[in-house]
CSV table of C-alpha atoms and ligand atoms in Angstrom, one decimal:
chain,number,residue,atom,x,y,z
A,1,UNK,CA,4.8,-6.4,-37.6
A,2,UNK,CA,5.8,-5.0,-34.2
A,3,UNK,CA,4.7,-2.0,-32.5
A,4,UNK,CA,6.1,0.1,-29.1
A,5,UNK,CA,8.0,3.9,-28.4
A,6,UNK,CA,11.4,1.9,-28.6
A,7,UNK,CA,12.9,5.0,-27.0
A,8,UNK,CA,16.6,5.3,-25.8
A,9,UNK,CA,17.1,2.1,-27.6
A,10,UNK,CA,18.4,-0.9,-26.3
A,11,UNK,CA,19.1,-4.5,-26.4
A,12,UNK,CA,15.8,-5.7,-25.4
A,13,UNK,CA,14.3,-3.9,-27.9
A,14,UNK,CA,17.0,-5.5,-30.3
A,15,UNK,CA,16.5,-9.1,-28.7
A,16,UNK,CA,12.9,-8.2,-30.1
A,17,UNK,CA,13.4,-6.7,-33.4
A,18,UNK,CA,16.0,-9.5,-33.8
A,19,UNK,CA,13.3,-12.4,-32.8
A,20,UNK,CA,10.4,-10.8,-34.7
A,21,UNK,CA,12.5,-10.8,-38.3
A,22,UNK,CA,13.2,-14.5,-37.7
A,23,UNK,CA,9.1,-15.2,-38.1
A,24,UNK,CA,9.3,-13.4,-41.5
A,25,UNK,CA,11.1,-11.9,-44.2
A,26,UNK,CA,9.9,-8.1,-43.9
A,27,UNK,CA,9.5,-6.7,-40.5
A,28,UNK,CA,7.3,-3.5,-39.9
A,29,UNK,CA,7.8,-1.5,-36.7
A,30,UNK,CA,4.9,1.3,-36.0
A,31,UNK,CA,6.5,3.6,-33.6
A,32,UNK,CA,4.3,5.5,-31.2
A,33,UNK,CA,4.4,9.1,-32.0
A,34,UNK,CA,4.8,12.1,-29.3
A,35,UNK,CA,1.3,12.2,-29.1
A,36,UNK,CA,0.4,8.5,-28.5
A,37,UNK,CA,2.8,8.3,-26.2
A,38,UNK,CA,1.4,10.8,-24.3
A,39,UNK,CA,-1.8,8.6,-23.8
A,40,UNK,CA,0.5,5.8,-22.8
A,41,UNK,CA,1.9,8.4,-20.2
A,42,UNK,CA,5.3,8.1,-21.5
A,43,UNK,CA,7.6,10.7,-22.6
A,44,UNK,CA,9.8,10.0,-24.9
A,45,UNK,CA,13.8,11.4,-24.7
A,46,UNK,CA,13.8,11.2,-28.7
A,47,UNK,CA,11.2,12.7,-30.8
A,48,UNK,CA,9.3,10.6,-32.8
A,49,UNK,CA,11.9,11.5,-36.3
A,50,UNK,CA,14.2,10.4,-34.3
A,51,UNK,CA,13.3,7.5,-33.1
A,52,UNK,CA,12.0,6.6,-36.1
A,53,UNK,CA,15.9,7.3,-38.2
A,54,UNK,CA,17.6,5.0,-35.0
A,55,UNK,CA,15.1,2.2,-35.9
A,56,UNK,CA,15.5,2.4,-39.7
A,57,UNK,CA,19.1,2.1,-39.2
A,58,UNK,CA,18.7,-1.9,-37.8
A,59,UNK,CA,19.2,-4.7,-40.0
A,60,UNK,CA,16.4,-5.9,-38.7
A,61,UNK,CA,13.5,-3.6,-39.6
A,62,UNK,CA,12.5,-2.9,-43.2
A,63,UNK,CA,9.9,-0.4,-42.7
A,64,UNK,CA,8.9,2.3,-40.0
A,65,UNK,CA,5.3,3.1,-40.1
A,66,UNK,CA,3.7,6.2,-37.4
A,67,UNK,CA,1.4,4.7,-34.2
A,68,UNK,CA,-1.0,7.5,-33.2
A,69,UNK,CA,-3.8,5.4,-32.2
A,70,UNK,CA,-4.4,2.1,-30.2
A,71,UNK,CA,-7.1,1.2,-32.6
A,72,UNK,CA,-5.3,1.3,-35.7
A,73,UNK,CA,-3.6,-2.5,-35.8
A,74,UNK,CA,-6.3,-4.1,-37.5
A,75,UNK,CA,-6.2,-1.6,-40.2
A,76,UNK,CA,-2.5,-1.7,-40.5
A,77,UNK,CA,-2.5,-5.9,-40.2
A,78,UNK,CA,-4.8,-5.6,-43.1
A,79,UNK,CA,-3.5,-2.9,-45.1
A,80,UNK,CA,0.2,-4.5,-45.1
A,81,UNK,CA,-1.2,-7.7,-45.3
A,82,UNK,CA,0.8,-8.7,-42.2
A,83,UNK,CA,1.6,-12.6,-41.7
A,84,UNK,CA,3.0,-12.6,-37.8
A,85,UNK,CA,2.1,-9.8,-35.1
A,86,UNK,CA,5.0,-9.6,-32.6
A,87,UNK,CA,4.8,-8.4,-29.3
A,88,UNK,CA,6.9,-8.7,-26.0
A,89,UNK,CA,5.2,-10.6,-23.7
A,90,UNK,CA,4.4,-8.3,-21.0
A,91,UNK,CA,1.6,-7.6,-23.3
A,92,UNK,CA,0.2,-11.2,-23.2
A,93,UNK,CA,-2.9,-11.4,-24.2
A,94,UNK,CA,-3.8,-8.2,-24.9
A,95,UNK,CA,-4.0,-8.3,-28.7
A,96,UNK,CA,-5.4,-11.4,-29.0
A,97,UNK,CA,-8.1,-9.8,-31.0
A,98,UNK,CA,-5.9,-9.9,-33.7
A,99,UNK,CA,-5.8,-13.4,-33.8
A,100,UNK,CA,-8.4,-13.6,-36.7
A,101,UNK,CA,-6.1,-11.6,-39.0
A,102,UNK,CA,-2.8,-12.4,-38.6
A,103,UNK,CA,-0.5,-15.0,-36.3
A,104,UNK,CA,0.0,-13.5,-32.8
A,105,UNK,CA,3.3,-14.2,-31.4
A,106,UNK,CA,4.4,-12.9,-27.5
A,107,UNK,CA,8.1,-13.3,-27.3
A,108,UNK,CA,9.6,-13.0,-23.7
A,109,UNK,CA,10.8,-9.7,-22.7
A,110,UNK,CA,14.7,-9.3,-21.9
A,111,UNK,CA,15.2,-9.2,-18.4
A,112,UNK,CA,17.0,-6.4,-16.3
A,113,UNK,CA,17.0,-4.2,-18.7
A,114,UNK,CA,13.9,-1.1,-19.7
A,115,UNK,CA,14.5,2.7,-20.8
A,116,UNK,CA,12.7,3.3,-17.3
A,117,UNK,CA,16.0,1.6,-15.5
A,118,UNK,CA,18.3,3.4,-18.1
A,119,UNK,CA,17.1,6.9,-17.1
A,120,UNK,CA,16.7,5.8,-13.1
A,121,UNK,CA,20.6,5.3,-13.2
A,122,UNK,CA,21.5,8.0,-15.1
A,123,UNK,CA,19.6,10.2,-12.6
A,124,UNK,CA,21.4,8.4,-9.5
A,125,UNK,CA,24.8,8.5,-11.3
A,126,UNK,CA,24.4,12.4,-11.9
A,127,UNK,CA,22.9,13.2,-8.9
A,128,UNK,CA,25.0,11.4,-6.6
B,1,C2G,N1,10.9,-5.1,-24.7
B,1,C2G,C1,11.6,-6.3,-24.5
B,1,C2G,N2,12.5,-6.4,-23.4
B,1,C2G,C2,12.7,-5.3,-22.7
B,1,C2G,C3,12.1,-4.1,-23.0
B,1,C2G,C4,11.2,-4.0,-24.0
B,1,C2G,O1,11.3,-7.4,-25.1
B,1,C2G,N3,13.6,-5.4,-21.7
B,1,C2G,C5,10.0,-5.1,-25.8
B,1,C2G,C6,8.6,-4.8,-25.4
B,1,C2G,O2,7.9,-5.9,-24.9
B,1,C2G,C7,7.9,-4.3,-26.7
B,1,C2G,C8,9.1,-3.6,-27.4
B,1,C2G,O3,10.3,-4.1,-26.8
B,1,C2G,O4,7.4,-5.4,-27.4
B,1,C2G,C9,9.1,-2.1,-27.3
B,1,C2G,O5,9.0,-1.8,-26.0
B,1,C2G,P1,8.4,-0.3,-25.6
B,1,C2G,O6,9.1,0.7,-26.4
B,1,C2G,O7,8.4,-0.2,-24.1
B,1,C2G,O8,6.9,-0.4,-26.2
B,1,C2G,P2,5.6,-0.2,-25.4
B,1,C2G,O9,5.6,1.2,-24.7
B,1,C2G,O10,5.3,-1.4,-24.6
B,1,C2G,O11,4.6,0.0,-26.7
B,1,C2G,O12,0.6,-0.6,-29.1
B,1,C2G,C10,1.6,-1.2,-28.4
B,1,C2G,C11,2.5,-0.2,-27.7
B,1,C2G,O13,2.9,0.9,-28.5
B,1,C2G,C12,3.7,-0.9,-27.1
């Protein structure tokens, strides 16, 4: 199971997706709703529906579940009996809490590339 806004999607976000299937045979991505993101401070280009169709459209994932709170994972470990939690690693660490339920596994992020550049050069392209 996997978790993140996966917004403007891209192929760090498939390099992950890709990785996270290989530690199991049923991968589970909760995508952070409007709201949630909101308390991350992000804003999302694609609403939640969206983002959630893109991501069941990869080989990769088998089920898209909603993320609306930071303290629902041990709930959702346990109530999808989840083997493997997957996470990029710029999160190191910071889930380790889950390491009495399920495997924690922090797979290294995919360099040079993040939605954040994406809409930085798309900005600079259009405005010159
Ligand atoms: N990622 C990656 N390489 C990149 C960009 C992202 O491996 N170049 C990974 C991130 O580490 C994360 C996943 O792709 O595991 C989704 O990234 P985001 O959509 O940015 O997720 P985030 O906002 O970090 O949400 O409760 C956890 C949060 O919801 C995580």
């Amino acid at each position: 199971m996997t978790y993140g806004t996966f917004d403007l999607l891209h192929t760090g976000h498939i390099n992950l997706l890709r990785r996270a299937k290989e530690y199991g045979d049923y991968l589970i991505v909760a995508i952070s709703s409007d709201e949630f993101n909101a308390l991350k401070d992000k804003k999302a280009y694609y609403t939640f529906e969206q983002r959630k169709a893109i991501l069941e459209a990869i080989r990769y994932v088998d089920e898209v579940i909603p993320e609306n709170t930071w303290e629902q994972k041990v709930e959702d470990v346990q109530n999808h009996t989840v083997d493997v939690f997957v996470m990029g690693d710029d999160w190191k660490g910071e889930f380790d809490f889950l390491k009495e339920h399920c495997e924690v596994v922090y797979l290294p992020r995919t360099v040079g590339i993040s939605t954040t550049k994406i809409k930085s050069d798309l900005n600079l392209a259009n405005n010159g």
